[in-house]
XYZ file of C-alpha atoms in Angstrom:
759
model
C 0.000 0.000 0.000
C 0.923 3.658 0.128
C 1.262 5.619 3.342
C 0.116 9.201 2.857
C 1.686 11.208 5.676
C -0.314 14.339 4.943
C -3.676 12.591 5.156
C -2.720 10.108 7.897
C -4.091 7.202 5.895
C -2.891 3.981 4.352
C -4.277 3.110 0.936
C -4.403 -0.624 0.194
C -5.096 -2.113 -3.199
C -4.314 -5.740 -4.164
C -2.055 -6.358 -7.114
C -3.813 -7.468 -10.266
C -3.314 -11.005 -11.468
C -1.200 -9.654 -14.304
C 1.092 -7.935 -11.795
C 1.037 -10.988 -9.538
C 2.307 -13.141 -12.400
C 5.341 -10.923 -12.878
C 6.636 -11.223 -9.325
C 7.666 -14.115 -7.107
C 5.594 -12.831 -4.222
C 3.276 -14.661 -1.834
C -0.282 -13.484 -2.379
C -2.659 -13.919 0.530
C -5.940 -15.020 -1.042
C -7.683 -14.845 2.335
C -6.927 -11.143 2.415
C -7.948 -10.790 -1.234
C -11.315 -12.332 -0.530
C -11.996 -9.732 2.140
C -11.591 -6.970 -0.431
C -13.483 -6.334 -3.617
C -10.194 -6.251 -5.497
C -10.945 -2.910 -6.991
C -11.650 -0.120 -4.542
C -8.757 1.125 -2.381
C -9.412 1.064 1.371
C -8.232 3.871 3.616
C -7.258 3.061 7.205
C -6.893 5.877 9.713
C -3.700 5.936 11.786
C -3.544 7.528 15.191
C -0.224 9.147 15.987
C 1.172 9.402 19.511
C 1.543 12.992 20.622
C 5.184 13.735 21.517
C 5.795 15.020 25.038
C 6.255 18.786 25.185
C 9.254 20.130 27.087
C 8.408 22.458 29.981
C 8.595 26.193 29.316
C 9.528 28.953 31.744
C 6.631 30.680 33.420
C 5.106 33.639 31.510
C 7.038 32.789 28.325
C 4.928 32.169 25.188
C 5.149 28.724 23.662
C 7.175 28.643 20.447
C 5.060 28.910 17.313
C 5.581 26.547 14.350
C 7.667 28.015 11.560
C 5.785 29.382 8.530
C 5.198 26.885 5.740
C 7.789 27.003 3.025
C 6.719 28.187 -0.396
C 6.237 25.232 -2.689
C 8.309 25.096 -5.843
C 5.647 24.012 -8.274
C 3.552 20.908 -7.602
C 5.237 17.854 -6.062
C 6.639 15.146 -8.256
C 4.619 12.407 -6.502
C 1.453 11.447 -8.425
C -1.881 12.100 -6.771
C -4.245 9.436 -5.493
C -7.549 11.290 -5.509
C -10.337 9.431 -7.271
C -12.830 12.047 -8.334
C -15.056 14.775 -7.056
C -17.474 11.934 -6.235
C -17.437 10.457 -2.738
C -15.401 7.247 -2.704
C -18.482 5.155 -1.908
C -20.266 6.359 -5.054
C -17.435 5.674 -7.446
C -18.217 2.749 -9.760
C -16.278 -0.496 -9.926
C -13.086 0.249 -11.837
C -9.408 -0.594 -12.346
C -8.318 2.831 -13.605
C -4.753 3.982 -13.087
C -4.370 6.840 -10.622
C -5.787 10.118 -11.858
C -3.136 12.427 -13.306
C -3.025 15.509 -11.082
C -1.040 17.276 -13.823
C -3.715 16.778 -16.448
C -4.216 20.132 -18.161
C -6.895 21.499 -20.479
C -7.969 19.227 -23.343
C -11.561 20.461 -23.127
C -11.974 20.179 -26.880
C -10.736 16.583 -27.045
C -12.832 15.553 -24.052
C -15.885 17.168 -25.665
C -15.221 15.379 -28.949
C -15.046 12.017 -27.161
C -18.281 12.799 -25.322
C -20.019 13.841 -28.537
C -18.696 10.763 -30.312
C -20.053 8.423 -27.628
C -23.414 10.169 -27.779
C -23.687 9.145 -31.440
C -21.894 5.786 -31.440
C -20.976 3.160 -28.864
C -17.291 3.231 -29.880
C -14.830 6.097 -30.327
C -11.487 5.339 -31.980
C -8.746 7.867 -31.168
C -5.803 7.654 -33.561
C -2.442 9.370 -33.214
C 1.241 8.773 -32.706
C 2.690 8.103 -29.275
C 3.086 11.177 -27.109
C -0.139 12.897 -28.203
C -1.802 12.207 -24.820
C -4.370 9.619 -25.937
C -4.100 7.496 -22.797
C -4.217 10.361 -20.306
C -7.174 11.954 -22.091
C -9.151 8.698 -22.054
C -8.423 8.172 -18.344
C -9.411 11.749 -17.520
C -12.638 11.278 -19.485
C -13.345 8.147 -17.437
C -12.843 9.957 -14.114
C -14.967 12.925 -15.177
C -17.842 10.738 -16.375
C -17.585 7.814 -13.958
C -20.951 8.543 -12.344
C -22.676 7.698 -15.636
C -21.465 4.098 -15.588
C -21.906 0.973 -13.488
C -18.334 -0.075 -14.260
C -15.220 1.528 -15.798
C -12.453 -0.799 -16.963
C -9.069 -0.208 -18.545
C -7.726 -2.920 -20.907
C -4.097 -2.966 -22.002
C -4.197 -4.151 -25.640
C -0.465 -3.944 -26.312
C -0.519 -7.722 -26.879
C -3.125 -10.423 -27.266
C -1.825 -12.178 -24.133
C -2.042 -9.028 -22.004
C -5.531 -8.245 -23.300
C -6.785 -11.744 -22.490
C -5.271 -11.494 -19.029
C -7.199 -8.247 -18.431
C -10.387 -9.919 -19.697
C -9.968 -12.775 -17.238
C -9.473 -10.311 -14.404
C -12.650 -8.440 -15.421
C -14.593 -11.717 -15.598
C -13.411 -12.669 -12.124
C -13.733 -9.371 -10.288
C -16.676 -7.736 -12.017
C -18.716 -10.358 -13.832
C -18.341 -12.926 -11.037
C -16.902 -15.808 -13.077
C -15.045 -17.779 -10.414
C -13.324 -20.051 -12.983
C -12.132 -17.176 -15.178
C -8.462 -17.864 -14.518
C -8.495 -21.455 -15.752
C -11.344 -21.783 -18.289
C -10.825 -21.629 -22.035
C -10.788 -17.990 -23.136
C -13.712 -18.490 -25.516
C -15.855 -19.325 -22.493
C -14.556 -16.275 -20.622
C -15.420 -13.960 -23.492
C -18.876 -15.522 -23.837
C -19.490 -15.135 -20.094
C -18.574 -11.442 -20.233
C -20.857 -10.949 -23.247
C -23.808 -12.443 -21.370
C -23.010 -10.333 -18.302
C -22.933 -7.126 -20.376
C -26.308 -7.925 -21.928
C -27.898 -8.090 -18.460
C -26.225 -5.156 -16.717
C -26.113 -1.392 -16.899
C -23.780 0.710 -18.972
C -20.015 0.277 -18.759
C -17.088 2.287 -20.083
C -14.207 0.279 -21.536
C -10.853 1.764 -22.547
C -8.717 -0.313 -24.910
C -5.234 1.192 -24.935
C -2.310 0.576 -27.365
C -4.736 -1.260 -29.637
C -2.472 -1.131 -32.702
C -0.718 -4.235 -31.352
C -3.897 -6.297 -31.388
C -5.111 -6.779 -34.994
C -8.019 -8.966 -33.792
C -9.392 -6.276 -31.493
C -12.892 -6.356 -32.982
C -13.321 -9.890 -31.579
C -12.889 -8.476 -28.056
C -15.238 -5.506 -28.299
C -18.740 -5.633 -26.769
C -21.476 -6.870 -29.073
C -24.491 -4.886 -30.186
C -26.748 -6.103 -27.364
C -24.678 -4.345 -24.680
C -24.926 -0.781 -23.439
C -21.168 -0.400 -23.125
C -19.250 2.626 -24.359
C -15.778 1.969 -25.745
C -12.744 4.228 -26.222
C -10.028 2.694 -28.409
C -6.585 4.325 -28.445
C -4.317 3.347 -31.328
C -1.313 4.593 -33.269
C -2.510 2.874 -36.426
C -5.813 2.887 -38.246
C -7.549 -0.336 -37.247
C -9.285 -2.510 -39.802
C -12.744 -3.841 -39.032
C -13.351 -1.697 -35.938
C -16.440 0.439 -36.477
C -17.007 3.649 -34.568
C -16.553 7.403 -34.511
C -12.970 8.131 -35.565
C -11.069 11.019 -33.970
C -7.537 12.229 -34.521
C -5.520 12.889 -31.402
C -4.318 16.468 -31.317
C -1.466 18.297 -29.656
C -2.060 20.855 -26.905
C -3.652 24.159 -27.784
C -1.336 27.100 -27.124
C -3.375 28.050 -24.046
C -3.240 24.503 -22.632
C 0.510 24.262 -23.292
C 1.229 27.521 -21.459
C -1.029 26.446 -18.571
C 0.808 23.111 -18.386
C 4.238 24.753 -18.118
C 2.992 27.246 -15.546
C 1.724 24.331 -13.456
C 4.927 22.308 -13.829
C 7.704 24.942 -13.744
C 7.723 27.428 -10.917
C 7.978 31.058 -12.006
C 8.029 30.510 -15.787
C 6.551 33.485 -17.641
C 4.002 33.239 -20.432
C 6.452 34.275 -23.154
C 9.001 31.590 -22.260
C 6.260 28.995 -21.895
C 5.011 29.826 -25.379
C 8.516 29.668 -26.884
C 9.109 26.260 -25.310
C 5.695 24.980 -26.423
C 6.245 26.160 -29.991
C 9.718 24.624 -30.176
C 8.270 21.296 -28.971
C 5.345 21.396 -31.368
C 2.816 21.501 -28.463
C 3.288 17.728 -28.083
C 2.138 16.618 -24.603
C 4.861 14.011 -24.045
C 7.580 16.403 -25.220
C 6.261 19.113 -22.896
C 6.248 16.651 -19.994
C 9.830 15.599 -20.747
C 10.933 19.220 -21.050
C 9.289 20.204 -17.752
C 10.866 17.229 -16.000
C 14.306 17.948 -17.482
C 14.130 21.609 -16.480
C 13.042 20.787 -12.923
C 15.561 17.986 -12.420
C 18.498 20.003 -13.803
C 17.339 23.321 -12.310
C 17.528 25.017 -15.722
C 15.954 28.248 -16.829
C 13.581 27.882 -19.786
C 15.971 29.730 -22.140
C 18.774 27.306 -21.254
C 16.639 24.313 -22.224
C 15.632 26.041 -25.467
C 19.288 26.607 -26.252
C 19.995 22.906 -25.706
C 17.030 21.929 -27.855
C 18.146 24.128 -30.741
C 21.752 22.929 -30.591
C 23.124 20.494 -33.155
C 22.433 17.493 -30.936
C 19.442 19.007 -29.186
C 17.227 15.974 -29.699
C 19.209 14.160 -27.039
C 17.278 16.047 -24.363
C 14.122 14.447 -25.757
C 15.645 11.025 -25.183
C 16.100 11.604 -21.462
C 13.380 9.757 -19.528
C 11.621 11.696 -16.792
C 12.166 10.596 -13.211
C 8.828 11.911 -11.976
C 6.382 10.403 -14.433
C 5.133 6.850 -14.858
C 5.434 6.996 -18.651
C 8.616 5.079 -19.332
C 9.021 5.888 -23.038
C 10.555 9.071 -24.437
C 9.608 10.957 -27.592
C 12.468 9.264 -29.429
C 11.760 5.702 -28.350
C 8.005 6.117 -28.833
C 8.290 7.045 -32.501
C 11.249 4.869 -33.413
C 9.204 1.810 -32.441
C 6.591 2.779 -35.015
C 9.088 3.704 -37.701
C 11.093 0.506 -37.306
C 7.875 -1.430 -37.727
C 6.823 0.322 -40.937
C 10.357 0.008 -42.337
C 10.032 -3.757 -42.220
C 6.841 -3.780 -44.309
C 7.686 -4.357 -47.963
C 4.476 -2.672 -49.142
C 5.439 0.455 -47.184
C 8.898 0.982 -48.712
C 7.847 3.829 -51.026
C 5.875 5.446 -48.195
C 8.948 5.282 -45.938
C 11.002 6.974 -48.672
C 8.381 9.704 -49.019
C 8.425 10.271 -45.279
C 12.223 10.604 -45.278
C 11.813 13.424 -47.825
C 9.060 15.065 -45.767
C 11.433 15.110 -42.783
C 13.355 17.989 -44.422
C 10.325 20.093 -45.424
C 8.295 22.532 -43.376
C 5.808 20.492 -41.301
C 2.500 21.745 -42.705
C 0.913 21.484 -46.169
C 3.759 19.712 -47.979
C 2.634 19.579 -51.646
C 2.937 16.068 -53.045
C 3.201 17.558 -56.520
C 6.590 19.016 -55.547
C 7.934 15.456 -55.373
C 5.926 14.374 -58.417
C 7.565 17.202 -60.406
C 11.028 16.119 -59.234
C 10.456 12.355 -59.264
C 13.347 11.773 -61.695
C 15.670 12.757 -58.841
C 14.262 10.077 -56.520
C 15.123 6.379 -56.065
C 12.776 3.456 -56.736
C 10.195 2.418 -55.751
C 9.156 5.993 -54.860
C 9.920 7.439 -58.308
C 7.581 4.832 -59.840
C 4.864 5.362 -57.231
C 4.907 9.113 -57.989
C 4.139 8.688 -61.675
C 1.828 11.630 -62.553
C -0.662 9.218 -64.141
C -0.847 7.041 -61.014
C -3.301 8.919 -58.787
C -4.398 5.746 -56.900
C -0.731 5.067 -56.163
C -0.372 8.557 -54.690
C -3.356 7.935 -52.414
C -1.862 4.613 -51.326
C 1.376 6.333 -50.276
C -0.517 8.849 -48.176
C -2.747 6.191 -46.652
C 0.254 4.086 -45.610
C 1.734 7.047 -43.724
C -1.645 7.997 -42.251
C -2.251 4.375 -41.212
C 0.801 4.595 -38.941
C 0.023 8.210 -37.873
C 3.314 9.449 -39.353
C 1.634 11.973 -41.667
C -1.836 13.199 -42.490
C -3.599 14.477 -45.570
C -4.104 18.041 -44.349
C -5.871 19.391 -47.437
C -5.810 19.526 -51.225
C -4.624 22.445 -53.329
C -6.674 24.183 -56.022
C -5.612 21.549 -58.563
C -6.673 18.709 -56.238
C -3.075 17.942 -55.333
C -2.494 16.335 -51.937
C -1.014 18.415 -49.103
C 0.664 16.444 -46.295
C 1.386 17.462 -42.718
C 3.914 15.898 -40.350
C 4.495 16.846 -36.720
C 7.740 18.813 -36.531
C 9.171 16.636 -33.756
C 8.436 13.446 -35.695
C 10.368 15.014 -38.577
C 13.295 15.848 -36.358
C 13.371 12.516 -34.534
C 13.194 10.337 -37.640
C 15.473 12.550 -39.715
C 18.061 12.587 -36.947
C 17.934 8.914 -36.063
C 17.461 6.794 -39.170
C 18.881 6.155 -42.609
C 21.484 7.989 -44.654
C 20.602 11.536 -43.687
C 22.729 13.166 -46.376
C 21.344 10.941 -49.134
C 17.737 11.973 -48.463
C 18.691 15.584 -47.932
C 20.468 15.643 -51.309
C 17.382 14.105 -52.925
C 15.241 16.844 -51.410
C 17.616 19.555 -52.578
C 17.661 18.215 -56.135
C 13.851 18.114 -56.177
C 13.585 21.689 -54.862
C 16.164 22.918 -57.384
C 14.217 21.208 -60.174
C 10.715 22.487 -59.397
C 11.234 25.805 -57.606
C 11.388 28.114 -60.649
C 8.469 30.034 -62.118
C 7.690 32.469 -64.906
C 4.850 34.084 -62.899
C 2.802 34.227 -66.062
C -0.459 32.985 -64.546
C -2.278 32.379 -61.279
C -1.049 28.780 -61.152
C 2.572 29.934 -60.956
C 1.799 32.288 -58.074
C -0.128 29.568 -56.216
C 2.647 27.019 -56.760
C 5.227 29.500 -55.459
C 3.250 30.192 -52.275
C 2.757 26.456 -51.604
C 6.338 25.429 -52.314
C 8.193 28.405 -50.783
C 8.326 27.266 -47.102
C 9.414 23.764 -48.090
C 12.064 24.840 -50.603
C 13.533 27.228 -48.025
C 13.453 24.590 -45.255
C 15.243 22.092 -47.499
C 17.805 24.696 -48.598
C 18.560 25.710 -45.014
C 19.027 22.076 -43.951
C 21.401 21.605 -46.887
C 23.339 24.787 -46.120
C 23.922 23.612 -42.551
C 24.622 19.924 -43.206
C 26.332 19.964 -46.604
C 28.202 23.265 -46.296
C 31.553 22.007 -47.591
C 30.157 21.166 -51.010
C 30.349 24.138 -53.428
C 27.909 22.598 -55.893
C 25.374 22.119 -53.116
C 25.797 25.695 -51.937
C 25.200 27.014 -55.452
C 21.919 25.091 -55.519
C 21.005 26.592 -52.145
C 21.829 30.102 -53.410
C 19.700 29.563 -56.521
C 16.730 28.589 -54.314
C 17.251 31.643 -52.080
C 17.434 33.855 -55.176
C 14.217 32.378 -56.580
C 12.543 32.937 -53.222
C 13.582 36.596 -53.353
C 12.197 37.025 -56.879
C 8.878 35.383 -56.017
C 8.470 37.405 -52.821
C 9.070 40.597 -54.803
C 6.340 39.505 -57.224
C 4.113 39.085 -54.154
C 4.934 42.626 -53.020
C 6.767 41.356 -49.905
C 9.848 43.531 -50.294
C 11.551 43.175 -46.907
C 11.341 39.356 -47.056
C 12.535 39.429 -50.662
C 15.667 41.392 -49.765
C 16.424 39.031 -46.876
C 16.662 35.963 -49.128
C 18.412 37.769 -51.977
C 21.098 38.920 -49.557
C 21.527 35.326 -48.340
C 21.941 34.171 -51.939
C 24.490 36.919 -52.502
C 26.551 35.865 -49.476
C 26.771 32.280 -50.754
C 27.656 33.301 -54.321
C 30.392 35.572 -53.000
C 31.803 32.709 -50.928
C 31.628 30.066 -53.654
C 31.926 31.913 -56.990
C 33.458 35.284 -56.282
C 32.015 38.656 -57.246
C 32.701 38.423 -60.988
C 30.287 35.598 -61.817
C 27.079 36.183 -63.854
C 25.032 34.432 -61.132
C 26.295 37.087 -58.762
C 25.234 39.790 -61.221
C 21.755 38.250 -61.521
C 21.276 38.625 -57.774
C 22.517 42.256 -57.951
C 19.908 42.844 -60.634
C 17.134 41.288 -58.526
C 18.084 43.312 -55.440
C 18.000 46.476 -57.549
C 14.496 45.535 -58.713
C 13.250 45.363 -55.122
C 14.638 48.818 -54.280
C 13.146 50.166 -57.493
C 9.723 48.754 -56.589
C 10.018 50.524 -53.224
C 10.816 53.833 -54.911
C 14.440 53.940 -53.688
C 15.814 54.896 -57.091
C 19.335 55.971 -56.149
C 19.964 52.660 -54.356
C 18.421 50.729 -57.252
C 20.783 52.434 -59.746
C 23.795 51.467 -57.644
C 22.831 47.785 -57.701
C 21.936 47.799 -61.423
C 25.296 49.303 -62.313
C 27.087 46.657 -60.224
C 25.278 43.997 -62.256
C 26.028 45.804 -65.545
C 29.773 45.931 -64.842
C 29.863 42.133 -64.567
C 27.614 41.490 -67.576
C 29.561 43.801 -69.883
C 32.876 42.336 -68.738
C 31.958 38.643 -68.737
C 29.161 38.376 -71.335
C 29.834 41.403 -73.549
C 27.717 44.337 -74.692
C 25.580 42.301 -77.099
C 24.260 39.726 -74.620
C 20.524 39.617 -73.740
C 21.351 39.846 -70.013
C 23.216 43.083 -70.707
C 20.195 44.373 -72.680
C 17.904 43.558 -69.741
C 20.083 45.593 -67.398
C 20.150 48.549 -69.868
C 16.344 48.420 -69.858
C 16.150 48.286 -66.054
C 18.450 51.281 -65.685
C 16.311 53.194 -68.192
C 13.189 52.455 -66.117
C 14.808 53.944 -63.012
C 15.664 57.167 -64.865
C 12.156 57.257 -66.239
C 10.651 56.782 -62.752
C 12.732 59.778 -61.671
C 11.348 61.875 -64.537
C 14.598 61.946 -66.559
C 12.996 60.921 -69.879
C 15.885 61.916 -72.105
C 18.382 59.699 -70.258
C 15.804 56.928 -70.116
C 15.394 56.992 -73.930
C 19.160 56.682 -74.395
C 19.275 53.499 -72.305
C 16.144 52.085 -73.965
C 17.671 52.542 -77.395
C 20.833 50.693 -76.295
C 18.702 47.820 -75.033
C 16.520 47.761 -78.160
C 19.535 47.670 -80.454
C 20.642 44.389 -78.833
C 17.164 42.854 -78.756
C 16.293 43.616 -82.375
C 19.561 42.068 -83.578
C 18.623 38.773 -81.960
C 16.728 36.261 -84.119
C 12.987 36.665 -83.698
C 12.139 40.167 -82.531
C 8.672 38.975 -81.418
C 10.070 38.174 -78.015
C 8.495 39.327 -74.722
C 11.672 41.147 -73.660
C 11.550 43.164 -76.896
C 7.907 43.955 -76.177
C 8.918 45.213 -72.722
C 11.256 47.775 -74.290
C 8.491 48.879 -76.686
C 6.246 49.418 -73.654
C 8.830 51.465 -71.821
C 9.583 53.678 -74.817
C 5.843 54.304 -75.131
C 5.825 55.450 -71.498
C 8.459 58.076 -72.273
C 6.424 59.525 -75.143
C 3.322 59.442 -72.994
C 5.105 61.400 -70.257
C 6.124 63.962 -72.895
C 2.502 64.344 -74.029
C 3.069 62.695 -77.423
C 0.042 60.404 -77.075
C -0.199 59.276 -80.694
C 3.421 58.037 -80.707
C 2.929 56.423 -77.311
C -0.111 54.477 -78.585
C 1.892 53.270 -81.615
C 4.574 51.775 -79.352
C 1.957 50.269 -77.010
C 0.237 48.570 -79.924
C 3.576 47.079 -81.057
C 4.059 45.849 -77.512
C 0.512 44.454 -77.285
C 0.792 42.535 -80.557
C 3.776 40.587 -79.206
C 2.540 40.133 -75.628
C -0.942 38.831 -76.415
C 0.563 36.325 -78.842
C 3.540 35.220 -76.747
C 2.124 35.487 -73.231
C -1.639 35.307 -73.627
C -4.435 37.652 -72.593
C -4.357 36.720 -68.889
C -0.709 37.466 -68.198
C 0.424 40.148 -65.690
C 2.600 41.777 -68.375
C -0.372 41.966 -70.725
C -2.350 43.598 -67.906
C 0.383 46.223 -67.593
C -0.024 47.152 -71.273
C -3.822 47.428 -70.854
C -3.208 49.701 -67.866
C -0.799 51.923 -69.784
C -3.087 52.255 -72.803
C -5.869 53.228 -70.391
C -3.677 55.994 -68.990
C -3.055 57.421 -72.459
C -6.805 57.686 -73.077
C -7.226 59.121 -69.580
C -4.631 61.809 -70.321
C -6.554 62.585 -73.506
C -9.785 63.004 -71.539
C -11.384 59.902 -73.088
C -12.656 58.630 -69.746
C -15.129 55.973 -70.899
C -12.497 54.292 -73.114
C -9.930 54.644 -70.351
C -12.146 52.845 -67.828
C -12.703 49.951 -70.251
C -8.938 49.342 -70.519
C -8.403 49.797 -66.757
C -11.025 47.172 -65.953
C -9.464 44.734 -68.430
C -6.186 45.177 -66.560
C -7.885 44.832 -63.180
C -9.610 41.559 -64.119
C -6.222 39.991 -64.860
C -4.420 41.392 -61.824
C -7.087 40.332 -59.331
C -7.227 36.859 -60.866
C -3.544 36.158 -61.468
C -1.819 38.083 -58.681
C -3.939 38.917 -55.645
C -6.279 41.652 -54.500
C -3.781 42.830 -51.894
C -0.836 43.204 -54.287
C 0.739 46.676 -54.732
C 0.317 46.483 -58.516
C -3.400 45.790 -58.031
C -3.471 48.906 -55.835
C -2.008 50.877 -58.772
C -5.004 49.869 -60.889
C -7.433 50.814 -58.106
C -5.701 54.203 -57.958
C -5.914 54.723 -61.722
C -9.610 53.815 -61.830
C -10.224 56.258 -58.971
C -8.464 59.028 -60.933
C -10.599 58.278 -63.996
C -13.790 58.697 -61.950
C -12.303 61.768 -60.287
C -11.637 63.403 -63.673
C -15.293 62.826 -64.570
C -16.522 64.413 -61.340
C -17.856 61.104 -59.980
C -16.439 61.715 -56.518
C -18.207 58.972 -54.540
C -16.847 56.297 -56.899
C -13.427 57.962 -56.829
C -13.282 57.843 -53.021
C -14.342 54.182 -53.006
C -11.491 53.164 -55.357
C -8.930 55.407 -53.625
C -9.903 53.719 -50.354
C -9.137 50.285 -51.845
C -5.752 51.498 -53.058
C -4.940 53.140 -49.725
C -5.719 49.986 -47.705
C -3.099 48.049 -49.679
C -0.476 50.800 -49.816
C -0.607 51.500 -46.082
C -0.288 47.788 -45.351
C 2.429 46.903 -47.875
C 4.393 50.121 -48.393
C 3.721 51.738 -45.025
C 2.203 55.075 -44.019
C 5.500 56.894 -44.543
C 6.046 55.861 -48.170
C 5.851 58.416 -51.042
C 3.374 56.218 -52.957
C 1.064 56.225 -49.921
C 1.474 60.014 -49.783
C 0.284 60.204 -53.406
C -2.925 58.453 -52.369
C -3.449 60.841 -49.445
C -2.984 63.694 -51.922
C -5.467 62.215 -54.405
C -8.104 61.700 -51.709
C -7.576 65.268 -50.524
C -8.184 66.554 -54.058
C -11.536 64.727 -54.181
C -12.683 66.385 -50.937
C -11.372 69.734 -52.200
C -13.335 69.362 -55.453
C -16.429 68.619 -53.367
C -15.866 71.805 -51.354
C -15.092 69.889 -48.137
C -11.985 71.946 -47.364
C -11.607 70.922 -43.718
C -11.379 67.225 -44.618
C -9.135 68.029 -47.591
C -6.704 69.792 -45.332
């Protein structure tokens, strides 16, 4: 038994027959027969009062010292049963209630709702997600609704049958349960259930018992069943629930309960780093308490190169003997041995190096030529059932889930970040799978941004390409070829983020690409110049023209020296420099640079090339700025003829031409025609880019000006408001482009005679 000094009681509970069989102990059956074998008995103990020493006359007796402040809750598990009086608690064999149990209201509610609609709830999830503790807590909270609550350990057929025999003996009253054939025992229990009130059964670790359905209560019973399993069970019918990690609020509450003095910010950082996984949080709290660490110190250990070792340290003050590492390695070793799961295992090894959420399967389908068999065969684009089979194999073992599907019905996978780290760190040839991932990312992460599909693919793939590249940069840093691939991915990320209007993030990744190119290639390489050019484009988009010119001229120096003055890359840089001068209002200098670029482009075979059309567009802009509208329209039409043919009518570049033609008509006072062209541009930009993109805001602004010129002030204010919302969010309230919008709105109020608001 257990002697509880604080309560002055002894709690006695006989060992189960399963426990009895594991020890060479004498078991007094006469004592056992005096107990019901289930309910603990508390015996009061009277303590002798120690003699008090005499005290001098008129002196006060010494007072007991003040109680010491407790440092968090004690490590010893609690023995309280429930809020119910002990006499009202039903017959049960539940483990002791977990006094550290925190939150989980949503999961408990889902189990309750599930049992209200079906007699069986099946909770699936990897080890460490808190399935067992949640089921036990549910049993304690709802015990009053049942005549009996019984916990079955289904980790093996032998253990499950042993628990059944114990139930038959202690609850159902089958005196021969220990020696009769098990078929008779099961039949006896079935008959007992049919005649008695409702019971709650918990079958834990059920993945190890493939014949579980033969042990579940039949339809004529009123029993409720909770089945906990790491794998999806075949033939077991019931409401299926996925085990979930802690919510952020529950995780913070858990750490505050377990670690004395931890603040909310540190608790959240720890929870996030551990993926809100209950077992990982328990291990972390135990490690911190036992080693007297501050939270930041543990985080530092966790983020170190060998940080996962702290997750393989068993806790001394919990009865869960497995760690995060051992829990998942058991599952992974099992699936590795299944021949039919080989391709799924390979896919998981790739997922271990991606970001954890929404991993697009089509990323691996697009790069399948870089992957080994049998995965490369299973990812054949024409083999959709094979793709589903891969996902189902991983989901069956709770290693990954189908989180969603993209707009093209492509599968998106999610893997818990700690499962990624544990498996990636512990199994297989890490560098082989990392190289495979890098080759796939290099292959697929490149877009023309010519349609909505390209933008969507970029957004989906970006976090995974960057995660893979960062893993490769850290683990394969001595390989120059690898680092060039990493730099190319960083550069592509910068370009795509600029296209999204995310300028600060774009510069961050372009600078990282630049640092690698400088280390590996030196500053005279064309790849280096390409990154200069892209950085200049970001500054130009932000209106920082002087800085943009500096970066463009750095790129030009390399191109002219290495590639010559007749190369298309040199022509592109001439064009970009011209645009900067034009944006600054220096049209004469802009025309000089445009003519240099056009001379190179028109010498190349096939002048009907989009880059040639771009120069036509920019020359038209110069004439438009000079008020030569007829000449401007001629150049725009030359541009449009090429762009619609080469790029299509739903391309962002085509939308730009529509926008510019609209502005010419607007300058000419042809407002109705101008609005037609503006709305053609807007339809493309809202469809292909996004409504919150800065370029879309430009179109909103231009439409507002067209209405403003016609005296339609209400419509003008509506469109200016749309433009302003984007510009304040993306560019900031202190940006010159945002100031232009303030100015335009002020002019509308001024034209309406509302001078106070205009001011």
